[in-house]
Coordinates of C-alpha atoms in Angstrom, one line a residue:
D1 CA 0.0 0.0 0.0
P2 CA 1.1 3.6 -0.4
E3 CA 3.5 5.2 2.2
P4 CA 1.7 8.4 3.5
E5 CA 3.2 11.6 4.6
P6 CA 2.8 12.4 8.3
D7 CA -0.5 14.2 9.2
P8 CA -0.5 15.3 12.9
D9 CA -4.2 16.4 12.6
P10 CA -6.6 13.8 11.1
D11 CA -9.9 15.3 10.7
G12 CA -13.1 13.6 11.7
F13 CA -11.7 10.7 13.7
E14 CA -12.3 9.9 17.3
V15 CA -11.5 7.1 19.7
G16 CA -14.3 4.5 19.7
Q17 CA -15.4 5.2 16.2
T18 CA -15.6 2.4 13.6
V19 CA -13.7 2.9 10.4
R20 CA -13.4 0.9 7.2
V21 CA -10.3 0.3 5.0
T22 CA -10.5 2.2 1.7
A23 CA -7.0 1.3 0.4
E24 CA -7.0 -1.1 -2.5
P25 CA -6.4 -4.0 -2.5
S26 CA -5.1 -3.8 1.1
L27 CA -3.6 -1.8 3.8
R28 CA -0.7 -2.7 6.1
L29 CA -1.6 -2.9 9.8
R30 CA 1.6 -1.8 11.5
S31 CA 3.0 -2.6 14.9
G32 CA 3.7 1.1 15.7
P33 CA 2.6 4.5 14.3
G34 CA 4.8 4.9 11.4
T35 CA 6.0 3.2 8.2
N36 CA 9.3 2.3 10.0
Y37 CA 7.4 -0.2 12.1
E38 CA 6.9 -3.8 10.8
A39 CA 3.7 -4.9 9.2
I40 CA 1.6 -7.2 11.3
T41 CA -0.7 -8.2 8.5
S42 CA -2.5 -6.7 5.4
L43 CA -6.1 -5.6 5.8
A44 CA -8.3 -6.1 2.8
T45 CA -10.4 -3.3 1.4
G46 CA -13.7 -2.9 3.4
V47 CA -12.4 -4.4 6.7
R48 CA -13.8 -2.5 9.7
L49 CA -11.6 -1.4 12.6
T50 CA -12.3 0.3 16.0
I51 CA -10.1 3.4 16.8
T52 CA -8.3 2.9 20.0
S53 CA -6.0 6.0 19.9
I54 CA -5.0 9.0 17.9
E55 CA -1.2 9.4 18.0
S56 CA 0.7 12.7 18.0
N57 CA 1.8 12.2 14.4
G58 CA -1.8 11.6 13.2
W59 CA -1.6 7.8 12.9
L60 CA -4.7 5.9 14.3
G61 CA -4.3 3.1 16.8
V62 CA -6.9 0.5 15.8
E63 CA -8.3 -2.9 16.8
T64 CA -9.7 -5.5 14.5
A65 CA -13.0 -7.4 15.2
S66 CA -10.9 -10.3 16.6
G67 CA -8.8 -8.1 18.9
V68 CA -5.6 -7.7 16.9
E69 CA -4.2 -4.2 17.7
G70 CA -2.0 -2.1 15.5
Y71 CA -1.7 1.2 13.6
V72 CA -3.0 2.6 10.3
H73 CA -2.7 5.9 8.5
P74 CA -5.9 7.9 8.4
D75 CA -5.6 8.6 4.7
Y76 CA -6.6 5.0 3.9
V77 CA -9.6 4.6 6.2
E78 CA -13.0 6.3 6.4
V79 CA -15.6 6.6 9.2
Y80 CA -18.1 3.7 8.9
T81 CA -21.7 4.7 9.8
G82 CA -23.3 1.4 9.0
G83 CA -25.0 0.2 5.8
G84 CA -22.3 1.5 3.5
G85 CA -24.2 3.9 1.3
G86 CA -27.1 4.8 3.6
G87 CA -30.8 5.1 2.6
T88 CA -33.2 2.2 2.4
A89 CA -33.4 -1.0 0.5
T90 CA -36.3 -3.3 -0.7
G91 CA -36.8 -7.0 -0.9
A92 CA -34.2 -8.3 1.6
T93 CA -33.7 -12.1 1.6
V94 CA -31.0 -14.4 2.9
S95 CA -30.1 -17.8 1.4
A96 CA -30.8 -19.8 4.6
N97 CA -33.0 -19.4 7.6
S98 CA -30.7 -21.4 9.8
L99 CA -27.1 -22.6 9.7
T100 CA -25.0 -25.0 11.9
L101 CA -21.3 -24.8 12.0
A102 CA -18.6 -25.9 14.5
Q103 CA -16.5 -23.4 16.5
Y104 CA -13.7 -21.9 14.4
Q105 CA -15.5 -22.7 11.2
S106 CA -17.0 -20.2 8.7
A107 CA -20.0 -20.5 6.5
R108 CA -21.1 -18.7 3.3
L109 CA -24.5 -17.1 3.7
D110 CA -25.8 -15.0 0.8
G111 CA -27.8 -11.8 1.2
S112 CA -29.8 -10.2 -1.6
V113 CA -32.1 -7.2 -2.1
T114 CA -34.2 -6.0 -5.1
S115 CA -32.6 -2.5 -4.7
N116 CA -29.9 -0.5 -2.9
L117 CA -27.6 -3.2 -1.5
S118 CA -25.3 -0.4 -0.2
A119 CA -28.0 0.4 2.5
M120 CA -27.7 -3.0 4.1
E121 CA -25.5 -4.3 7.0
W122 CA -25.2 -7.4 9.0
T123 CA -25.6 -7.5 12.8
S124 CA -25.5 -10.3 15.4
S125 CA -27.6 -10.8 18.4
N126 CA -24.6 -12.5 20.1
P127 CA -21.2 -11.7 18.5
S128 CA -19.5 -13.9 21.0
V129 CA -21.2 -16.8 19.4
A130 CA -21.4 -15.9 15.7
Y131 CA -21.0 -12.9 13.5
V132 CA -20.3 -11.8 10.0
G133 CA -16.6 -11.3 9.7
Y134 CA -16.8 -9.6 6.3
T135 CA -18.8 -9.7 3.1
V136 CA -17.8 -10.8 -0.5
P137 CA -19.6 -8.5 -3.1
Y138 CA -20.8 -10.3 -6.2
G139 CA -21.9 -7.2 -8.1
G140 CA -25.5 -6.1 -8.5
N141 CA -27.6 -6.7 -5.4
T142 CA -26.2 -9.8 -3.8
E143 CA -23.3 -10.4 -1.5
G144 CA -21.8 -13.3 0.4
A145 CA -21.7 -12.9 4.2
I146 CA -18.8 -14.9 5.7
V147 CA -20.2 -16.1 9.0
Y148 CA -17.6 -17.0 11.8
G149 CA -18.4 -19.5 14.6
A150 CA -16.7 -17.9 17.6
S151 CA -18.0 -20.2 20.4
P152 CA -20.7 -22.7 21.0
G153 CA -24.2 -21.3 21.3
T154 CA -27.0 -19.7 19.2
A155 CA -27.1 -16.2 17.6
T156 CA -29.4 -14.5 15.2
L157 CA -27.8 -12.8 12.2
T158 CA -29.9 -9.9 10.8
F159 CA -29.4 -8.5 7.3
T160 CA -31.0 -5.0 7.5
D161 CA -31.1 -1.4 6.3
G162 CA -32.1 -0.3 9.7
A163 CA -35.6 0.5 8.5
G164 CA -38.1 -1.9 6.6
A165 CA -35.8 -4.2 4.7
T166 CA -34.8 -7.1 7.0
A167 CA -34.1 -10.9 6.9
T168 CA -32.7 -13.1 9.5
C169 CA -30.8 -16.4 10.0
T170 CA -30.4 -18.4 13.1
V171 CA -26.9 -19.7 13.6
T172 CA -26.0 -22.6 15.9
V173 CA -22.4 -23.1 16.8
T174 CA -21.4 -26.5 18.1
A175 CA -18.2 -27.6 19.8
A176 CA -15.0 -27.5 17.8
E177 CA -14.3 -30.5 15.7
S178 CA -11.7 -32.9 17.2
V179 CA -9.7 -33.0 13.9
R180 CA -10.2 -30.5 11.1
F181 CA -8.2 -32.3 8.4
A182 CA -6.4 -35.6 8.2
Y183 CA -4.5 -37.1 5.3
S184 CA -1.5 -39.1 4.1
D185 CA 1.3 -36.8 3.0
E186 CA 2.0 -39.2 0.1
N187 CA -1.4 -39.4 -1.7
I188 CA -0.5 -42.6 -3.4
I189 CA 2.5 -44.6 -2.0
G190 CA 4.3 -47.8 -2.8
V191 CA 4.2 -51.0 -0.6
G192 CA 6.7 -50.7 2.2
D193 CA 7.6 -47.1 1.6
N194 CA 7.6 -44.6 4.6
F195 CA 5.2 -41.8 4.7
N196 CA 3.4 -39.6 7.3
L197 CA -0.1 -39.8 8.5
T198 CA -1.1 -36.2 9.2
A199 CA -3.9 -34.6 11.3
I200 CA -4.6 -30.9 11.9
T201 CA -6.4 -29.7 15.0
D202 CA -7.0 -26.6 17.0
S203 CA -4.3 -25.5 19.5
S204 CA -6.1 -27.1 22.4
K205 CA -5.4 -30.8 21.4
T206 CA -2.4 -32.7 22.8
G207 CA -2.3 -35.9 20.8
V208 CA -3.7 -37.8 17.9
R209 CA -4.6 -41.4 17.3
F210 CA -4.7 -42.9 13.8
T211 CA -6.7 -46.2 13.5
I212 CA -7.2 -48.3 10.4
V213 CA -10.9 -49.3 10.2
G214 CA -10.9 -50.8 6.6
G215 CA -8.4 -52.3 4.2
P216 CA -6.0 -55.1 3.7
A217 CA -4.4 -54.8 7.2
T218 CA -5.1 -53.3 10.6
G219 CA -3.2 -51.0 12.9
S220 CA -3.3 -48.1 15.3
W221 CA -0.8 -45.4 16.2
D222 CA -0.7 -42.6 18.7
T223 CA 1.4 -39.5 18.4
T224 CA 2.1 -36.3 20.5
S225 CA 4.5 -35.0 17.9
Y226 CA 3.3 -31.8 16.4
T227 CA 4.3 -28.4 14.9
S228 CA 2.4 -25.2 15.4
E229 CA 1.1 -23.0 12.6
S230 CA -0.8 -19.7 12.7
R231 CA -2.1 -17.1 10.2
V232 CA -3.3 -13.6 10.9
S233 CA -6.4 -12.7 9.0
S234 CA -6.4 -9.9 6.4
Y235 CA -10.2 -9.4 7.2
G236 CA -10.0 -9.0 11.0
L237 CA -11.0 -12.5 11.8
P238 CA -9.3 -14.1 14.8
T239 CA -5.8 -15.4 14.2
N240 CA -6.0 -19.1 13.2
Q241 CA -3.7 -21.2 15.4
V242 CA -3.4 -24.9 14.7
R243 CA -1.4 -27.9 15.5
V244 CA -0.2 -30.3 12.8
F245 CA 0.4 -33.9 14.2
T246 CA 2.3 -36.5 12.2
R247 CA 3.2 -40.2 12.5
S248 CA 5.6 -42.0 10.2
V249 CA 4.4 -45.4 9.1
S250 CA 4.7 -47.9 6.2
F251 CA 2.0 -50.3 4.9
G252 CA 3.1 -53.7 3.7
R253 CA 0.1 -54.7 1.5
A254 CA -1.3 -52.9 -1.5
G255 CA -4.8 -51.6 -1.4
T256 CA -7.0 -48.7 -0.2
Y257 CA -7.0 -48.2 3.6
T258 CA -9.6 -46.3 5.5
V259 CA -8.2 -44.5 8.5
R260 CA -9.8 -42.4 11.3
A261 CA -8.0 -39.7 13.2
Y262 CA -9.1 -39.0 16.8
S263 CA -7.7 -36.3 19.1
Q264 CA -6.8 -36.1 22.7
T265 CA -7.3 -33.1 25.1
S266 CA -5.0 -31.9 27.9
G267 CA -7.2 -33.9 30.3
G268 CA -6.1 -37.1 28.5
S269 CA -9.5 -38.1 27.2
W270 CA -9.9 -39.1 23.5
S271 CA -12.6 -37.7 21.2
T272 CA -15.5 -39.9 20.0
D273 CA -15.8 -38.0 16.8
Y274 CA -13.1 -38.3 14.2
C275 CA -11.9 -37.3 10.7
E276 CA -11.9 -40.2 8.2
F277 CA -9.6 -40.4 5.2
T278 CA -8.1 -43.0 2.9
V279 CA -4.6 -44.2 2.1
M280 CA -3.9 -45.7 -1.3
V281 CA -1.0 -48.1 -1.5
T282 CA 0.1 -49.5 -4.8
S283 CA 2.4 -52.4 -5.8
S284 CA 3.7 -50.5 -8.8
D285 CA 6.4 -47.8 -9.0
I286 CA 4.4 -44.5 -9.3
H287 CA 7.5 -42.8 -10.9
S288 CA 7.7 -45.4 -13.7
S289 CA 6.6 -44.6 -17.2
T290 CA 5.2 -48.2 -17.5
T291 CA 1.5 -48.3 -17.9
T292 CA -0.8 -50.7 -15.9
T293 CA -4.5 -51.2 -15.2
E294 CA -4.0 -50.8 -11.5
S295 CA -6.3 -48.3 -9.7
R296 CA -4.8 -44.9 -9.1
R297 CA -5.3 -41.4 -7.7
V298 CA -3.4 -38.2 -8.1
S299 CA 0.0 -38.3 -6.5
T300 CA 1.4 -35.7 -4.1
E301 CA 3.6 -34.5 -7.0
G302 CA 0.5 -34.0 -9.1
L303 CA -1.3 -32.2 -6.2
N304 CA 1.7 -29.8 -5.9
I305 CA 1.4 -29.0 -9.6
I306 CA -2.4 -28.3 -9.2
A307 CA -1.6 -26.1 -6.2
D308 CA 1.0 -24.2 -8.4
F309 CA -1.6 -23.8 -11.2
E310 CA -4.5 -22.7 -9.0
G311 CA -2.6 -20.4 -6.6
S312 CA -3.5 -20.2 -2.9
V313 CA -6.4 -18.2 -1.5
P314 CA -6.1 -18.5 2.3
E315 CA -9.3 -16.4 2.8
I316 CA -12.4 -16.7 0.8
E317 CA -12.8 -14.2 -2.0
D318 CA -14.9 -13.9 -5.2
D319 CA -13.7 -15.5 -8.4
V320 CA -12.3 -12.8 -10.7
L321 CA -13.4 -14.5 -13.9
A322 CA -16.8 -15.9 -12.6
S323 CA -18.5 -13.6 -10.0
G324 CA -20.7 -15.3 -7.5
N325 CA -18.3 -18.2 -7.0
P326 CA -16.3 -17.3 -4.0
T327 CA -13.2 -19.5 -3.7
V328 CA -10.8 -20.5 -0.9
G329 CA -7.8 -22.7 -0.8
Y330 CA -6.5 -24.0 -4.1
G331 CA -9.5 -23.5 -6.3
Y332 CA -12.3 -24.7 -4.0
V333 CA -15.5 -22.9 -4.9
V334 CA -17.6 -22.7 -1.6
P335 CA -21.3 -23.5 -2.2
V336 CA -23.9 -21.2 -0.6
N337 CA -25.0 -22.2 2.9
T338 CA -21.9 -24.4 3.3
T339 CA -19.4 -24.5 6.2
F340 CA -15.7 -24.4 5.6
Y341 CA -12.4 -23.4 7.3
N342 CA -11.3 -19.9 6.4
N343 CA -8.0 -18.1 7.0
L344 CA -6.1 -21.3 6.2
T345 CA -2.6 -22.1 7.3
T346 CA -0.1 -23.6 4.8
S347 CA -0.8 -27.2 6.0
E348 CA -4.6 -26.6 5.9
L349 CA -4.4 -25.3 2.4
F350 CA -2.7 -28.5 1.2
A351 CA -5.0 -30.7 3.4
Q352 CA -8.1 -29.2 1.9
L353 CA -6.6 -29.7 -1.7
V354 CA -6.0 -33.5 -0.9
Q355 CA -9.6 -33.7 0.4
I356 CA -11.3 -32.3 -2.6
A357 CA -9.0 -34.0 -5.1
N358 CA -9.7 -37.4 -3.5
E359 CA -13.4 -36.9 -3.0
T360 CA -14.2 -35.5 -6.5
Y361 CA -11.4 -35.3 -9.1
S362 CA -9.4 -38.5 -8.8
P363 CA -12.5 -40.7 -8.6
A364 CA -13.7 -39.2 -11.9
V365 CA -10.4 -40.0 -13.6
E366 CA -10.2 -43.5 -12.1
N367 CA -13.9 -44.2 -13.1
F368 CA -13.0 -43.2 -16.7
R369 CA -9.9 -45.3 -16.6
S370 CA -11.6 -48.4 -15.2
T371 CA -14.7 -48.1 -17.3
Y372 CA -12.7 -48.4 -20.5
N373 CA -10.0 -50.6 -18.9
I374 CA -7.3 -48.1 -19.9
K375 CA -3.6 -48.7 -19.0
T376 CA -2.0 -45.6 -17.6
N377 CA 1.0 -44.5 -15.7
Q378 CA 1.0 -41.9 -12.8
A379 CA 2.0 -39.0 -15.1
H380 CA -1.1 -39.7 -17.3
F381 CA -3.3 -39.9 -14.4
D382 CA -1.9 -36.7 -12.7
A383 CA -2.3 -34.7 -15.9
L384 CA -5.9 -35.7 -16.4
T385 CA -6.7 -35.0 -12.8
S386 CA -5.3 -31.5 -13.2
F387 CA -7.4 -31.1 -16.4
V388 CA -10.7 -32.1 -14.8
F389 CA -9.8 -30.1 -11.7
N390 CA -9.9 -27.0 -14.0
C391 CA -12.4 -28.0 -16.6
G392 CA -14.8 -30.2 -14.7
V393 CA -15.4 -33.9 -14.2
G394 CA -18.1 -33.9 -16.8
T395 CA -15.5 -33.5 -19.6
L396 CA -14.8 -37.3 -19.1
S397 CA -18.3 -38.3 -19.7
S398 CA -19.2 -36.1 -22.6
D399 CA -18.4 -36.6 -26.2
Y400 CA -15.5 -34.2 -26.6
G401 CA -12.6 -34.6 -29.1
F402 CA -9.9 -35.0 -26.5
R403 CA -11.9 -37.9 -24.9
R404 CA -12.2 -39.6 -28.2
A405 CA -8.5 -39.1 -28.9
L406 CA -7.8 -40.7 -25.5
L407 CA -9.9 -43.7 -26.3
N408 CA -8.2 -44.0 -29.7
A409 CA -4.9 -44.8 -28.0
V410 CA -4.4 -48.5 -28.3
D411 CA -1.4 -50.8 -28.2
V412 CA -0.4 -51.5 -31.8
S413 CA 3.0 -53.0 -31.0
G414 CA 2.0 -56.3 -32.6
F415 CA 0.2 -54.8 -35.7
S416 CA 0.4 -56.9 -38.8
G417 CA -1.9 -57.2 -41.9
S418 CA -4.7 -54.6 -42.0
A419 CA -7.5 -53.2 -39.8
T420 CA -10.5 -51.0 -40.5
G421 CA -10.6 -47.6 -38.9
T422 CA -13.2 -44.8 -38.5
V423 CA -12.3 -41.2 -38.4
N424 CA -13.9 -39.8 -35.2
V425 CA -11.8 -36.7 -34.4
D426 CA -11.0 -33.9 -36.7
D427 CA -8.6 -31.0 -36.9
V428 CA -10.5 -28.1 -35.4
D429 CA -8.9 -25.6 -37.9
L430 CA -9.6 -27.7 -41.0
G431 CA -12.9 -29.1 -39.9
A432 CA -11.7 -32.5 -41.2
A433 CA -8.9 -35.0 -40.5
P434 CA -5.8 -34.5 -42.8
V435 CA -4.1 -37.3 -44.6
Y436 CA -0.4 -36.7 -45.3
S437 CA 2.0 -38.0 -47.9
S438 CA 4.4 -39.3 -45.2
A439 CA 4.4 -39.7 -41.4
S440 CA 5.0 -36.0 -40.7
T441 CA 2.8 -33.0 -40.5
A442 CA 5.4 -31.1 -42.5
S443 CA 4.7 -33.3 -45.5
Q444 CA 2.2 -32.5 -48.2
Q445 CA -1.6 -33.2 -47.5
V446 CA -3.0 -35.8 -49.7
T447 CA -6.6 -35.2 -48.8
T448 CA -8.9 -34.6 -45.8
L449 CA -11.6 -36.9 -44.3
D450 CA -14.8 -36.0 -42.5
I451 CA -15.8 -37.6 -39.3
G452 CA -17.4 -40.9 -40.0
A453 CA -15.1 -41.7 -43.0
T454 CA -13.7 -45.2 -43.0
V455 CA -10.1 -46.1 -43.8
T456 CA -8.0 -49.3 -44.1
V457 CA -4.9 -49.2 -41.9
T458 CA -2.0 -51.2 -43.5
S459 CA 1.0 -50.0 -41.4
V460 CA 2.0 -48.3 -38.2
S461 CA 4.9 -45.9 -37.6
S462 CA 5.7 -45.0 -33.9
T463 CA 8.1 -42.4 -32.7
R464 CA 8.2 -42.9 -28.9
T465 CA 11.3 -41.0 -27.5
S466 CA 12.1 -38.5 -24.8
T467 CA 11.1 -35.6 -27.2
K468 CA 8.5 -37.2 -29.5
Q469 CA 5.3 -39.2 -28.7
E470 CA 3.8 -39.7 -32.1
V471 CA 1.9 -42.6 -33.6
W472 CA 0.9 -42.7 -37.3
Y473 CA -1.2 -45.0 -39.4
Q474 CA -0.7 -45.6 -43.1
V475 CA -4.1 -45.7 -44.6
T476 CA -6.1 -46.3 -47.7
T477 CA -9.2 -44.2 -48.1
S478 CA -12.4 -45.5 -49.5
G479 CA -11.5 -43.6 -52.8
G480 CA -8.2 -45.5 -53.0
Q481 CA -5.9 -42.7 -51.9
V482 CA -2.9 -43.8 -49.8
G483 CA -1.3 -41.7 -47.1
W484 CA -0.5 -41.3 -43.4
M485 CA -2.7 -40.1 -40.6
P486 CA -1.9 -39.2 -37.0
A487 CA -3.5 -42.2 -35.0
G488 CA -5.4 -39.9 -32.6
Y489 CA -7.9 -39.2 -35.5
V490 CA -8.8 -42.9 -36.0
Q491 CA -10.7 -45.4 -34.0
L492 CA -9.7 -48.9 -34.8
S493 CA -12.3 -51.6 -35.2
G494 CA -11.7 -55.0 -33.5
S495 CA -10.3 -55.9 -30.1
W496 CA -7.4 -53.7 -28.9
T497 CA -5.9 -52.8 -25.5
R498 CA -6.4 -49.2 -24.6
D499 CA -3.0 -47.9 -23.5
L500 CA -2.1 -44.2 -23.0
A501 CA 1.5 -45.1 -23.6
W502 CA 0.3 -45.1 -27.3
A503 CA -1.5 -41.9 -27.1
D504 CA -0.7 -39.7 -30.2
S505 CA 0.5 -36.3 -29.1
T506 CA -0.1 -34.7 -32.6
V507 CA -3.9 -34.9 -32.1
L508 CA -4.4 -35.2 -28.4
A509 CA -2.2 -32.3 -27.3
N510 CA -3.9 -30.1 -29.9
N511 CA -7.3 -31.2 -28.4
F512 CA -6.1 -30.5 -24.8
L513 CA -4.9 -27.0 -25.9
Q514 CA -8.4 -26.1 -27.3
W515 CA -9.6 -25.9 -23.6
N516 CA -8.2 -22.4 -23.2
K517 CA -11.2 -20.1 -22.8
A518 CA -12.9 -18.2 -20.0
G519 CA -14.8 -15.4 -21.8
G520 CA -12.3 -15.6 -24.6
V521 CA -8.8 -17.2 -25.0
Q522 CA -6.9 -16.9 -21.7
P523 CA -3.0 -17.2 -21.9
G524 CA -2.9 -18.7 -18.4
L525 CA -5.3 -21.5 -19.6
V526 CA -3.1 -22.1 -22.7
Y527 CA 0.0 -22.4 -20.6
R528 CA -1.7 -24.7 -18.0
R529 CA -2.8 -27.0 -20.9
L530 CA 0.7 -26.9 -22.2
A531 CA 2.1 -27.8 -18.8
E532 CA -0.4 -30.7 -18.5
C533 CA 0.8 -32.0 -21.9
N534 CA 4.4 -31.8 -20.6
I535 CA 3.3 -34.1 -17.8
F536 CA 1.0 -36.4 -19.8
F537 CA 3.4 -37.2 -22.7
F538 CA 6.8 -36.9 -21.0
G539 CA 6.3 -37.1 -17.2
D540 CA 8.0 -33.7 -17.1
Y541 CA 6.7 -32.2 -13.9
E542 CA 9.6 -29.8 -13.6
K543 CA 8.7 -27.9 -16.9
A544 CA 5.1 -27.7 -15.7
M545 CA 6.0 -25.5 -12.7
K546 CA 5.4 -21.7 -13.0
A547 CA 8.7 -20.9 -11.3
N548 CA 10.6 -23.0 -13.8
G549 CA 12.1 -21.1 -16.8
Y550 CA 9.9 -23.2 -19.2
W551 CA 6.5 -21.9 -18.1
G552 CA 4.7 -21.0 -21.3
I553 CA 7.4 -22.4 -23.6
N554 CA 6.4 -25.1 -26.1
Y555 CA 9.5 -27.1 -25.4
Y556 CA 8.2 -30.4 -27.0
G557 CA 6.7 -28.7 -30.1
F558 CA 3.0 -29.6 -29.6
N559 CA 0.6 -28.7 -32.4
F560 CA -1.3 -25.5 -31.3
P561 CA -4.8 -24.7 -32.5
D562 CA -5.0 -21.5 -34.6
E563 CA -7.0 -19.6 -32.0
C564 CA -4.1 -19.7 -29.5
A565 CA -1.1 -20.0 -32.0
Q566 CA 0.1 -16.5 -30.9
Y567 CA 1.1 -18.1 -27.6
D568 CA 3.2 -20.9 -29.2
R569 CA 6.6 -19.8 -28.0
R570 CA 9.6 -22.1 -28.6
Q571 CA 13.2 -22.1 -27.6

């Protein structure tokens, strides 16, 4: 934020007043009255503060709603008189009449009016139990109220203009959860390999017990080993303080284990409620390029890539591209009337990512893989999980070109004689599938074929190296023309083993790269698709990271669609 000149006489401010931050996008809360003092945190635009003192050099001593004290310059705050713009509103409604959340949790409660949202404010009948920490404006006449559960009890939240427009919601806050998050720090792990079972609790817990309740083996482990983490809120919420408990283990049999994490209090008693999670142990080497039909889920390496793509949002805020979809963590869109943990620490950010990936995105990819009995390696699986994390799980059940190109990938290592093929994918720029004079896109086009055309495949040429992943079919068209086609365009008839080791990068990468729009072509989405191709075809996680010098560089020479060809940068 800007560094102000001293102003010993701030006008209109008094001790006890409520002020709101006007600096955009944030204002530093400092430990003392001047820019030479360290910043405690950054306060987001719109956060309300209570003035506790007016210093001799004009700086204001302030306190956040959660009791954090510090200093701000008066140039970047204004007196808050309630309701924002004043006046009256009409048609006030809230998205739920009642909510239940645990202590320390937050909930998204939306408030709407038919006119003059700026006149509205949120009040609580018992702020020591629950209150609206801040609001997320969506534009128009709707906003999200971020409800915070301060302590067990019941409170009524009122959405009002102070006159006739009023709506209420009863909030019940229950006891804090025994364990907030629990997971395996290696999301898929080999038999006999060491990894950590991890559980995150509030700062009052003194121990954690991990117990296997389902799977190929049994076991239970207690631990009192933890590290402490905290995060100061940018919106004036209470500082989040957690303990991260870990226990190193190894599992000797492959399979999926169901594990429950319980917590212990300082009195020595164990909780009856728990946080349940799964551990996937595989007999194959997840770092191998060999493809198998073994069940999988996204690896920790894959999760780190997704986290890098998504970017962390520790405190819920609106989606910049799709307003009305407030996001927290790594890309988690919080549904209305839903509870969640806000103001997330580093470990909580990753734990939430593990949770949503394992509940939604990995199962979608595994269901697709198992339904079609597709052989994959871990890099294939990780890239596809990232794709559906960004584009939606429905993409794997709808008839899209990339999906057909995936299913066209079959093991043709023993090909001999001839086979019938049907064109079921086309080049988006040509509106048809090209046939070339030789097994290269640089060669002359012999003809183009529409979707549904049949060909006779007489020979296969495969280039499977550290820099090329191409498969070509020599074909004869129904009109007698002979040429070569990238295999991704053609579905072979007969019985073949689907195997992504034989995926054709010429066609499939182009189809991945077509998923680049959010209200028009977005460079960030082009580069994400390119990074996912690096992982899918070459297992190259390093070149997929933003901090690496290859972000946005088409290192492997994939075929870009015309609509995003301007972003095809090569070294």
